[in-house]
Amino acid sequence: MIFSAFPVYAVLFALWGPDARTEDSFIAAVYEHAVILPNGTQSPVTQDDALMLMNKNLDVLEKAIKQAAFEGAHIIVTPEDGIYGWVFTRDTIFPYLEDIPDPQVNWIPCTDPNRFGRAPVQKRLSCLARDNSIYVVANIGDKKPCNATDSRCPEDGRYQYNTNVVFGADGKLVARYHKYNLFEPEVQFDFPKDSQIVSFETPFGKFGIFTCFDIFLHDPAVTVVEKYQVDSILYPAAWYNTLPLLSAAPFHSAWARSMRVNLLSANTHNTRMHMTGSGIYAPDGVRAFHYDMETESGQLLLSELKSRPRLWPSYPVAVDWSAYAKNIKPPSREYKEFGGKIYFDEFTFTDLIQARENYTVCENDLCCHLSYKMTEKRADEAYVLGVFNGLHTVEGQYYLQVCTLLKCQTTDLRTCGEPVGSAFTKFEEFSLSGTFGTNYVFPQVILSGSQLATEQQYEVTSDGRLRNRGAVSLPILVTALYGRVYEKDPPRLGQGVPPLRPL
């Protein structure tokens, strides 16, 4: 269904109201798009049929882009796979691809559409940016010919890349990024030979860009922030929510907070595949987010962000994630521990049997410490403290250190780690910390209904504690400190590690 009007979530704090806008801030927009999918993806279609499908999605995106521009947005991000969908083969995706040149060619497709061959999608995106004076970020497919002199050249004689493009407010192609970390079902696309760290300057800050699962890996995600010192990340995604630890909005907001950058995250919307959760996140908190498993409609989000957050006195200080925890002496009493799985990883859990207590649970050199106070210990809900310190090997391979407080699906402790959506137990106090061996730890607090806690409800201290703020009792589903130890990762997918299936 194509919607002619778009609901808009505008979160513009009073400090950044219309009268306070300066050249030091900009209006960001993201659009969570309910993608119109092709009838089938296993049989090839003609280029004309492919374009017809893509134009249906572009019709929806056009309305969102125009609405965002009308609301004053400087830039809008749309989702991964948002123009044609997913689950293609190499041959069936081919009619949807265009040759996307290096942005250094200085090209405005809107005014010179045939310079690099047939490019109707690039032309339309370029014109939408130009006609509405807004930066437009979209995800499409790139094709590049190759031959036998290239030992990596596929048998069909071409490379095909999952590609983000950015068109400036004048319609010029200003950035092109080939997704570096693919999943195995993305057989329609090739792994780029080298990591492409893409960044570009605008009048409202320096931007970096990558796609979906890239956020889990050091390259390009950490590199573009730390080495290239970008202010904001543009992030198209097609993210399958997997509670308790890998739901889109909590993880993405935690990443932005820990990396201390703005993150403009646009997810696809498909409730059947548990795809929802888009947001506009700043280093010091959530500006706007959307999570909706009830309807099939898209959603436009708008908010104001600081253009160069590092220059502001309020820029968050770096966190020493083990400073507090390494000085804690574990309780002298012993608690019963048991094993359980979260997203295929074998966690060590301990059951929270009291309404108020201090707990410690360890795996090797990672010890997780929790102190908490519930309003009451309910008999119909069970909570655990869990720890994982090891290599995750399903749907990618990457090394994790995780401390988490979470609600079990039922009072049967064998369900701990399974997805659960609601909670009635309320926590008056909680403080979670761990002896992490990494600086890359992403803090999450998820409340009943899979809602994000606000920065008024919790804080991250400079010594590495994730704890409640204020006197409000919180119906907690999950709190987590999700650590990534990049130096222990095996080679990325496409470089010798057999991939499994995607998120």
Short mmCIF file of C-alpha atoms in Angstrom, two decimals:
data_model
loop_
_atom_site.label_atom_id
_atom_site.label_comp_id
_atom_site.label_asym_id
_atom_site.label_seq_id
_atom_site.Cartn_x
_atom_site.Cartn_y
_atom_site.Cartn_z
CA MET A 1 0.00 0.00 0.00
CA ILE A 2 1.24 3.47 -0.85
CA PHE A 3 0.51 6.14 1.72
CA SER A 4 -0.18 9.67 0.57
CA ALA A 5 0.55 11.25 3.92
CA PHE A 6 3.25 10.56 6.47
CA PRO A 7 3.07 10.66 10.24
CA VAL A 8 5.97 12.66 11.58
CA TYR A 9 7.70 12.26 14.92
CA ALA A 10 9.43 15.56 15.65
CA VAL A 11 11.54 15.67 18.78
CA LEU A 12 12.92 19.19 19.00
CA PHE A 13 14.01 19.97 22.53
CA ALA A 14 13.27 23.47 23.78
CA LEU A 15 16.97 24.27 23.87
CA TRP A 16 17.07 23.66 20.12
CA GLY A 17 13.75 25.19 19.16
CA PRO A 18 13.24 27.08 15.89
CA ASP A 19 14.39 30.36 17.37
CA ALA A 20 17.64 28.78 18.60
CA ARG A 21 18.77 27.21 15.32
CA THR A 22 22.17 28.34 14.17
CA GLU A 23 24.80 27.21 11.70
CA ASP A 24 26.01 24.92 14.49
CA SER A 25 22.98 22.66 14.11
CA PHE A 26 20.97 20.95 11.40
CA ILE A 27 17.67 19.14 10.98
CA ALA A 28 18.07 15.41 10.34
CA ALA A 29 15.40 13.11 8.93
CA VAL A 30 15.17 9.35 8.59
CA TYR A 31 12.38 7.40 6.94
CA GLU A 32 11.41 3.88 7.99
CA HIS A 33 10.02 2.51 4.74
CA ALA A 34 7.55 -0.36 4.34
CA VAL A 35 9.19 -1.66 1.17
CA ILE A 36 6.98 -2.72 -1.74
CA LEU A 37 8.45 -6.10 -2.65
CA PRO A 38 8.52 -7.80 -6.06
CA ASN A 39 6.16 -10.72 -6.62
CA GLY A 40 9.15 -13.04 -6.85
CA THR A 41 12.94 -12.82 -6.83
CA GLN A 42 14.00 -16.22 -8.18
CA SER A 43 13.21 -15.59 -11.86
CA PRO A 44 14.72 -12.72 -13.88
CA VAL A 45 12.57 -9.79 -14.99
CA THR A 46 13.18 -7.17 -17.65
CA GLN A 47 14.80 -3.86 -16.86
CA ASP A 48 11.46 -2.17 -17.51
CA ASP A 49 9.69 -4.42 -15.01
CA ALA A 50 12.46 -3.86 -12.47
CA LEU A 51 12.19 -0.09 -12.92
CA MET A 52 8.41 -0.25 -12.51
CA LEU A 53 8.85 -1.90 -9.10
CA MET A 54 11.58 0.54 -8.08
CA ASN A 55 9.45 3.52 -9.12
CA LYS A 56 6.66 2.32 -6.83
CA ASN A 57 9.05 2.52 -3.89
CA LEU A 58 10.49 5.80 -5.14
CA ASP A 59 6.98 7.23 -5.27
CA VAL A 60 6.68 6.58 -1.52
CA LEU A 61 10.18 7.85 -0.80
CA GLU A 62 9.50 10.98 -2.86
CA LYS A 63 6.61 11.93 -0.60
CA ALA A 64 8.75 11.36 2.49
CA ILE A 65 11.62 13.42 1.04
CA LYS A 66 9.30 16.28 0.13
CA GLN A 67 7.71 16.22 3.57
CA ALA A 68 11.11 16.22 5.26
CA ALA A 69 12.26 19.16 3.14
CA PHE A 70 9.03 21.02 3.92
CA GLU A 71 9.73 20.46 7.64
CA GLY A 72 13.16 22.04 7.19
CA ALA A 73 15.35 18.94 7.06
CA HIS A 74 18.85 19.32 5.61
CA ILE A 75 19.39 15.58 5.04
CA ILE A 76 17.25 12.44 4.90
CA VAL A 77 18.33 8.79 5.20
CA THR A 78 16.29 5.94 3.68
CA PRO A 79 16.74 2.22 4.40
CA GLU A 80 18.91 -0.55 2.99
CA ASP A 81 17.06 -2.52 0.27
CA GLY A 82 14.44 0.22 0.36
CA ILE A 83 14.06 0.52 -3.42
CA TYR A 84 13.74 -3.13 -4.50
CA GLY A 85 13.71 -5.50 -1.52
CA TRP A 86 15.81 -8.61 -0.80
CA VAL A 87 16.40 -12.37 -1.34
CA PHE A 88 17.64 -12.10 -4.92
CA THR A 89 20.11 -14.21 -6.86
CA ARG A 90 22.98 -12.69 -8.85
CA ASP A 91 20.97 -12.95 -12.06
CA THR A 92 17.65 -11.73 -10.70
CA ILE A 93 19.13 -8.62 -9.06
CA PHE A 94 20.96 -7.62 -12.23
CA PRO A 95 18.03 -5.76 -13.94
CA TYR A 96 17.81 -3.53 -10.85
CA LEU A 97 21.47 -2.45 -10.94
CA GLU A 98 23.03 0.71 -12.35
CA ASP A 99 26.62 1.76 -12.92
CA ILE A 100 27.38 4.16 -10.07
CA PRO A 101 30.56 6.15 -10.77
CA ASP A 102 33.14 7.45 -8.33
CA PRO A 103 31.79 10.77 -6.96
CA GLN A 104 35.01 12.49 -8.05
CA VAL A 105 33.59 12.61 -11.59
CA ASN A 106 31.53 15.65 -10.53
CA TRP A 107 28.17 14.41 -11.80
CA ILE A 108 24.60 15.64 -11.39
CA PRO A 109 22.41 12.85 -12.82
CA CYS A 110 19.35 15.10 -12.80
CA THR A 111 20.83 17.33 -15.49
CA ASP A 112 23.06 14.77 -17.28
CA PRO A 113 21.34 11.40 -16.79
CA ASN A 114 23.02 9.37 -19.55
CA ARG A 115 26.65 10.24 -18.92
CA PHE A 116 27.38 6.80 -17.41
CA GLY A 117 24.74 4.76 -19.19
CA ARG A 118 21.20 3.98 -18.16
CA ALA A 119 20.62 5.46 -14.70
CA PRO A 120 16.92 6.26 -14.13
CA VAL A 121 17.06 5.62 -10.38
CA GLN A 122 20.09 7.83 -9.87
CA LYS A 123 18.46 10.51 -11.97
CA ARG A 124 15.30 10.43 -9.90
CA LEU A 125 17.15 10.52 -6.59
CA SER A 126 19.33 13.36 -7.86
CA CYS A 127 16.31 15.37 -8.95
CA LEU A 128 14.55 14.78 -5.64
CA ALA A 129 17.59 16.17 -3.84
CA ARG A 130 17.99 19.09 -6.25
CA ASP A 131 14.31 20.03 -6.48
CA ASN A 132 13.89 19.98 -2.70
CA SER A 133 17.33 21.36 -1.70
CA ILE A 134 18.04 18.43 0.62
CA TYR A 135 20.75 15.78 0.90
CA VAL A 136 19.27 12.39 0.00
CA VAL A 137 20.77 9.08 1.17
CA ALA A 138 19.57 5.87 -0.49
CA ASN A 139 20.62 2.25 -0.93
CA ILE A 140 20.75 0.76 -4.44
CA GLY A 141 22.88 -1.73 -6.40
CA ASP A 142 26.08 -0.97 -8.33
CA LYS A 143 27.50 -3.05 -11.21
CA LYS A 144 31.07 -3.01 -12.47
CA PRO A 145 32.44 -5.09 -15.39
CA CYS A 146 35.58 -7.19 -14.93
CA ASN A 147 37.50 -9.77 -16.94
CA ALA A 148 39.81 -12.76 -16.66
CA THR A 149 42.85 -10.57 -15.96
CA ASP A 150 41.27 -10.01 -12.53
CA SER A 151 41.65 -13.20 -10.50
CA ARG A 152 38.68 -12.20 -8.32
CA CYS A 153 36.33 -11.55 -11.24
CA PRO A 154 33.10 -13.58 -10.89
CA GLU A 155 32.21 -16.02 -13.67
CA ASP A 156 29.49 -13.73 -15.00
CA GLY A 157 32.10 -11.03 -15.68
CA ARG A 158 30.86 -8.36 -13.31
CA TYR A 159 31.00 -7.18 -9.72
CA GLN A 160 27.72 -6.37 -8.01
CA TYR A 161 27.74 -4.28 -4.85
CA ASN A 162 25.25 -3.37 -2.16
CA THR A 163 25.68 0.40 -2.39
CA ASN A 164 24.74 3.56 -0.51
CA VAL A 165 24.61 6.79 -2.49
CA VAL A 166 24.39 10.37 -1.26
CA PHE A 167 23.16 13.22 -3.43
CA GLY A 168 23.80 16.79 -2.32
CA ALA A 169 21.23 19.56 -2.14
CA ASP A 170 22.22 20.53 -5.71
CA GLY A 171 21.65 16.96 -6.97
CA LYS A 172 25.35 16.13 -7.24
CA LEU A 173 26.58 12.64 -6.37
CA VAL A 174 28.75 13.33 -3.32
CA ALA A 175 29.32 9.84 -1.87
CA ARG A 176 29.23 6.18 -2.86
CA TYR A 177 29.79 3.35 -0.38
CA HIS A 178 29.99 -0.39 -1.15
CA LYS A 179 28.86 -2.49 1.83
CA TYR A 180 31.95 -4.16 3.24
CA ASN A 181 30.42 -6.82 5.52
CA LEU A 182 27.82 -8.97 3.76
CA PHE A 183 25.78 -11.94 4.94
CA GLU A 184 25.75 -15.23 3.11
CA PRO A 185 22.18 -14.86 1.71
CA GLU A 186 23.34 -11.67 0.00
CA VAL A 187 24.63 -13.94 -2.76
CA GLN A 188 23.52 -11.32 -5.28
CA PHE A 189 26.37 -9.06 -4.15
CA ASP A 190 30.16 -9.26 -3.99
CA PHE A 191 32.47 -8.40 -1.13
CA PRO A 192 34.55 -5.33 -1.95
CA LYS A 193 38.24 -6.18 -2.07
CA ASP A 194 39.15 -3.48 0.42
CA SER A 195 37.32 -1.55 3.10
CA GLN A 196 36.09 1.74 1.69
CA ILE A 197 36.11 4.38 4.37
CA VAL A 198 33.75 7.00 2.99
CA SER A 199 33.36 10.46 4.49
CA PHE A 200 32.42 13.87 3.13
CA GLU A 201 32.07 17.45 4.31
CA THR A 202 28.86 19.46 4.36
CA PRO A 203 28.03 22.97 5.62
CA PHE A 204 26.61 21.21 8.70
CA GLY A 205 29.42 18.84 9.64
CA LYS A 206 31.47 15.89 8.43
CA PHE A 207 29.60 12.68 7.64
CA GLY A 208 30.57 9.02 7.41
CA ILE A 209 28.47 6.24 5.93
CA PHE A 210 28.11 2.46 6.17
CA THR A 211 25.37 -0.19 6.05
CA CYS A 212 23.55 -2.49 8.49
CA PHE A 213 25.89 -5.25 9.77
CA ASP A 214 28.92 -3.02 9.18
CA ILE A 215 28.12 -1.51 12.58
CA PHE A 216 29.38 -4.69 14.30
CA LEU A 217 32.85 -4.61 12.78
CA HIS A 218 35.87 -2.39 13.30
CA ASP A 219 36.12 -1.58 9.60
CA PRO A 220 34.54 0.61 8.51
CA ALA A 221 32.46 1.61 11.54
CA VAL A 222 35.10 2.37 14.18
CA THR A 223 37.70 3.54 11.67
CA VAL A 224 35.49 6.18 10.08
CA VAL A 225 34.71 7.64 13.51
CA GLU A 226 38.12 7.51 15.13
CA LYS A 227 40.51 7.99 12.22
CA TYR A 228 38.41 10.30 10.06
CA GLN A 229 36.79 12.16 12.97
CA VAL A 230 33.32 12.36 11.45
CA ASP A 231 30.56 14.15 13.31
CA SER A 232 27.62 12.09 12.09
CA ILE A 233 27.01 8.63 10.61
CA LEU A 234 24.48 7.91 7.86
CA TYR A 235 23.17 4.40 8.36
CA PRO A 236 20.73 2.60 6.04
CA ALA A 237 19.77 -0.80 7.47
CA ALA A 238 17.51 -3.81 6.95
CA TRP A 239 17.67 -5.00 10.56
CA TYR A 240 15.88 -8.07 11.88
CA ASN A 241 15.15 -7.42 15.57
CA THR A 242 16.37 -10.16 17.88
CA LEU A 243 15.63 -9.59 21.55
CA PRO A 244 17.03 -9.41 24.12
CA LEU A 245 20.33 -7.88 22.95
CA LEU A 246 20.02 -7.18 19.22
CA SER A 247 16.99 -5.01 18.73
CA ALA A 248 17.67 -2.15 16.33
CA ALA A 249 16.86 1.00 18.28
CA PRO A 250 18.53 -0.01 21.58
CA PHE A 251 21.69 -1.25 19.88
CA HIS A 252 22.01 1.69 17.48
CA SER A 253 21.39 4.30 20.17
CA ALA A 254 23.94 2.54 22.40
CA TRP A 255 26.50 2.56 19.58
CA ALA A 256 26.02 6.29 18.99
CA ARG A 257 26.40 7.00 22.68
CA SER A 258 29.53 4.89 23.10
CA MET A 259 31.20 6.15 19.90
CA ARG A 260 30.09 9.72 20.73
CA VAL A 261 28.73 10.62 17.31
CA ASN A 262 25.37 11.43 15.77
CA LEU A 263 23.74 8.40 14.10
CA LEU A 264 20.95 8.70 11.53
CA SER A 265 19.53 5.17 11.39
CA ALA A 266 16.86 4.22 8.83
CA ASN A 267 15.50 0.67 9.08
CA THR A 268 13.11 -1.08 6.73
CA HIS A 269 9.61 -1.75 8.05
CA ASN A 270 8.30 -5.32 7.75
CA THR A 271 6.54 -6.71 10.80
CA ARG A 272 6.46 -10.26 9.41
CA MET A 273 10.26 -10.22 9.45
CA HIS A 274 10.47 -8.27 12.73
CA MET A 275 11.99 -5.29 10.93
CA THR A 276 11.34 -1.97 12.62
CA GLY A 277 13.30 0.46 14.74
CA SER A 278 14.71 3.66 13.25
CA GLY A 279 16.11 6.65 15.03
CA ILE A 280 18.07 9.86 15.27
CA TYR A 281 20.68 9.52 18.00
CA ALA A 282 23.14 12.02 19.46
CA PRO A 283 26.23 11.34 21.59
CA ASP A 284 24.34 12.38 24.72
CA GLY A 285 21.04 10.65 24.00
CA VAL A 286 18.11 9.73 21.81
CA ARG A 287 16.56 12.54 19.79
CA ALA A 288 13.81 10.52 18.09
CA PHE A 289 13.04 6.85 17.52
CA HIS A 290 10.31 4.66 16.12
CA TYR A 291 9.37 1.07 16.97
CA ASP A 292 6.10 -0.32 15.61
CA MET A 293 5.14 -3.97 15.29
CA GLU A 294 1.41 -3.18 15.05
CA THR A 295 1.00 -1.45 11.69
CA GLU A 296 2.46 -1.78 8.20
CA SER A 297 2.95 1.92 7.51
CA GLY A 298 6.16 3.88 7.11
CA GLN A 299 7.33 6.56 9.48
CA LEU A 300 9.20 9.83 9.04
CA LEU A 301 11.36 11.05 11.93
CA LEU A 302 12.80 14.55 12.31
CA SER A 303 15.04 16.12 14.90
CA GLU A 304 17.71 18.76 15.31
CA LEU A 305 21.32 17.75 15.94
CA LYS A 306 24.52 19.58 16.70
CA SER A 307 26.63 19.79 13.57
CA ARG A 308 29.95 19.29 15.35
CA PRO A 309 29.17 17.77 18.75
CA ARG A 310 32.84 17.44 19.75
CA LEU A 311 33.12 21.21 19.97
CA TRP A 312 30.40 21.60 22.59
CA PRO A 313 31.07 21.68 26.36
CA SER A 314 28.32 19.07 26.82
CA TYR A 315 30.22 16.50 24.71
CA PRO A 316 30.34 13.28 26.78
CA VAL A 317 33.65 12.29 28.36
CA ALA A 318 35.25 8.97 27.48
CA VAL A 319 34.30 6.06 29.73
CA ASP A 320 36.76 3.73 31.46
CA TRP A 321 34.57 0.66 31.25
CA SER A 322 36.39 -1.40 33.89
CA ALA A 323 37.41 1.30 36.40
CA TYR A 324 34.59 0.68 38.86
CA ALA A 325 34.17 -3.06 38.44
CA LYS A 326 37.81 -4.02 38.90
CA ASN A 327 37.75 -2.61 42.43
CA ILE A 328 34.69 -4.56 43.54
CA LYS A 329 35.18 -7.58 45.77
CA PRO A 330 32.74 -10.35 44.83
CA PRO A 331 30.24 -11.27 47.56
CA SER A 332 31.50 -13.91 49.96
CA ARG A 333 28.34 -15.99 49.60
CA GLU A 334 27.99 -18.26 46.55
CA TYR A 335 25.02 -18.17 44.21
CA LYS A 336 23.75 -20.93 42.00
CA GLU A 337 24.89 -20.50 38.39
CA PHE A 338 23.47 -22.17 35.32
CA GLY A 339 23.93 -22.04 31.56
CA GLY A 340 21.62 -20.57 28.94
CA LYS A 341 21.70 -19.19 25.43
CA ILE A 342 21.23 -15.70 24.07
CA TYR A 343 21.35 -15.56 20.29
CA PHE A 344 23.32 -18.85 20.11
CA ASP A 345 25.90 -17.75 22.70
CA GLU A 346 26.37 -19.82 25.89
CA PHE A 347 25.89 -17.41 28.79
CA THR A 348 26.47 -18.05 32.47
CA PHE A 349 23.45 -16.89 34.51
CA THR A 350 22.55 -16.47 38.14
CA ASP A 351 18.94 -16.06 39.28
CA LEU A 352 17.89 -12.91 41.13
CA ILE A 353 16.07 -14.47 44.08
CA GLN A 354 15.76 -11.43 46.34
CA ALA A 355 14.06 -8.07 45.90
CA ARG A 356 17.31 -6.34 46.78
CA GLU A 357 20.82 -7.72 46.47
CA ASN A 358 24.33 -7.54 45.02
CA TYR A 359 25.45 -10.21 42.55
CA THR A 360 28.60 -11.11 40.65
CA VAL A 361 28.91 -13.65 37.84
CA CYS A 362 32.13 -14.35 35.91
CA GLU A 363 33.44 -16.01 32.75
CA ASN A 364 37.23 -16.11 32.66
CA ASP A 365 38.51 -12.57 33.13
CA LEU A 366 35.11 -10.88 32.69
CA CYS A 367 33.18 -10.42 35.93
CA CYS A 368 29.80 -8.68 35.85
CA HIS A 369 28.56 -6.91 38.95
CA LEU A 370 24.95 -5.96 39.66
CA SER A 371 23.35 -4.17 42.56
CA TYR A 372 19.61 -3.58 42.42
CA LYS A 373 16.38 -2.98 44.30
CA MET A 374 12.97 -4.06 43.03
CA THR A 375 9.73 -2.53 44.29
CA GLU A 376 8.74 -6.13 44.97
CA LYS A 377 9.94 -9.62 44.02
CA ARG A 378 7.06 -10.92 41.92
CA ALA A 379 6.40 -14.65 41.86
CA ASP A 380 5.29 -14.58 38.23
CA GLU A 381 8.48 -13.08 36.74
CA ALA A 382 12.11 -14.20 36.83
CA TYR A 383 15.26 -12.13 36.25
CA VAL A 384 18.88 -13.15 35.84
CA LEU A 385 22.32 -11.61 35.69
CA GLY A 386 24.30 -13.02 32.77
CA VAL A 387 27.82 -12.95 31.36
CA PHE A 388 29.35 -14.03 28.04
CA ASN A 389 33.03 -13.76 27.16
CA GLY A 390 33.90 -15.44 23.88
CA LEU A 391 33.62 -15.74 20.12
CA HIS A 392 30.15 -15.47 18.61
CA THR A 393 30.03 -17.87 15.63
CA VAL A 394 26.51 -17.69 14.16
CA GLU A 395 25.42 -15.06 11.61
CA GLY A 396 28.92 -13.68 11.57
CA GLN A 397 31.98 -14.27 13.71
CA TYR A 398 33.03 -11.64 16.25
CA TYR A 399 34.33 -11.57 19.82
CA LEU A 400 32.01 -10.39 22.58
CA GLN A 401 32.14 -9.47 26.24
CA VAL A 402 28.62 -8.98 27.58
CA CYS A 403 27.08 -8.24 30.97
CA THR A 404 23.30 -8.24 31.12
CA LEU A 405 20.36 -8.06 33.48
CA LEU A 406 17.29 -9.46 31.75
CA LYS A 407 13.82 -10.83 32.28
CA CYS A 408 13.30 -14.49 31.44
CA GLN A 409 10.46 -15.43 29.12
CA THR A 410 8.72 -17.37 31.93
CA THR A 411 9.57 -18.36 35.49
CA ASP A 412 11.17 -21.49 34.02
CA LEU A 413 14.84 -20.53 34.04
CA ARG A 414 15.37 -22.55 30.86
CA THR A 415 13.65 -19.67 29.02
CA CYS A 416 16.19 -17.08 30.14
CA GLY A 417 17.61 -15.42 27.03
CA GLU A 418 14.49 -16.03 24.94
CA PRO A 419 12.64 -12.98 23.51
CA VAL A 420 10.08 -11.36 25.80
CA GLY A 421 8.11 -8.17 25.22
CA SER A 422 6.58 -7.02 28.50
CA ALA A 423 7.58 -6.67 32.15
CA PHE A 424 5.70 -5.77 35.33
CA THR A 425 8.56 -5.95 37.82
CA LYS A 426 9.87 -2.46 38.51
CA PHE A 427 13.39 -1.59 39.56
CA GLU A 428 13.85 1.34 41.91
CA GLU A 429 17.63 1.01 41.62
CA PHE A 430 20.12 -0.81 39.44
CA SER A 431 23.85 -0.54 38.74
CA LEU A 432 25.58 -2.83 36.22
CA SER A 433 29.32 -2.91 35.56
CA GLY A 434 32.00 -5.30 34.32
CA THR A 435 35.74 -5.89 34.16
CA PHE A 436 35.87 -5.33 30.41
CA GLY A 437 39.03 -5.76 28.39
CA THR A 438 37.86 -3.35 25.71
CA ASN A 439 37.00 0.33 25.33
CA TYR A 440 34.13 -0.52 22.98
CA VAL A 441 31.13 -1.18 25.19
CA PHE A 442 27.58 -0.30 24.15
CA PRO A 443 25.07 0.36 27.00
CA GLN A 444 21.40 -0.53 26.56
CA VAL A 445 18.30 -0.12 28.72
CA ILE A 446 15.10 -1.58 27.24
CA LEU A 447 11.77 -1.17 29.01
CA SER A 448 8.49 -3.07 28.79
CA GLY A 449 7.03 -2.90 25.30
CA SER A 450 10.53 -2.86 23.79
CA GLN A 451 10.73 0.87 24.46
CA LEU A 452 13.97 2.77 24.99
CA ALA A 453 14.69 4.26 28.37
CA THR A 454 15.41 7.98 28.22
CA GLU A 455 18.53 9.77 29.41
CA GLN A 456 16.45 11.15 32.28
CA GLN A 457 15.98 7.57 33.50
CA TYR A 458 19.53 6.19 33.38
CA GLU A 459 23.14 7.25 33.05
CA VAL A 460 26.57 5.88 32.18
CA THR A 461 29.22 7.06 34.62
CA SER A 462 32.80 7.79 33.62
CA ASP A 463 33.98 4.76 35.65
CA GLY A 464 31.81 2.33 33.66
CA ARG A 465 28.55 1.93 35.58
CA LEU A 466 25.19 1.69 33.84
CA ARG A 467 22.70 2.79 36.48
CA ASN A 468 19.30 4.35 37.05
CA ARG A 469 18.89 8.08 37.42
CA GLY A 470 16.23 9.68 39.60
CA ALA A 471 13.50 8.12 41.70
CA VAL A 472 11.30 6.66 38.94
CA SER A 473 10.83 2.87 39.06
CA LEU A 474 11.45 1.24 35.67
CA PRO A 475 9.77 -1.87 34.17
CA ILE A 476 13.00 -3.34 32.80
CA LEU A 477 13.18 -5.95 30.07
CA VAL A 478 16.94 -5.75 29.53
CA THR A 479 19.92 -3.75 30.66
CA ALA A 480 23.18 -4.65 29.00
CA LEU A 481 26.77 -3.66 28.55
CA TYR A 482 27.57 -5.14 25.14
CA GLY A 483 31.32 -5.18 24.58
CA ARG A 484 33.20 -5.80 21.35
CA VAL A 485 36.82 -7.00 21.41
CA TYR A 486 37.75 -6.26 17.79
CA GLU A 487 41.34 -7.44 18.03
CA LYS A 488 40.11 -10.98 18.73
CA ASP A 489 37.87 -11.13 15.66
CA PRO A 490 38.71 -13.71 12.97
CA PRO A 491 39.06 -12.50 9.36
CA ARG A 492 35.89 -10.87 8.12
CA LEU A 493 33.35 -12.70 6.01
CA GLY A 494 34.58 -13.00 2.44
CA GLN A 495 38.19 -13.40 3.58
CA GLY A 496 38.28 -17.04 4.51
CA VAL A 497 35.55 -17.40 7.14
CA PRO A 498 32.53 -19.37 5.87
CA PRO A 499 29.46 -17.18 6.44
CA LEU A 500 26.20 -18.56 7.74
CA ARG A 501 22.83 -16.81 7.48
CA PRO A 502 22.02 -13.12 7.94
CA LEU A 503 20.39 -11.15 10.64
#
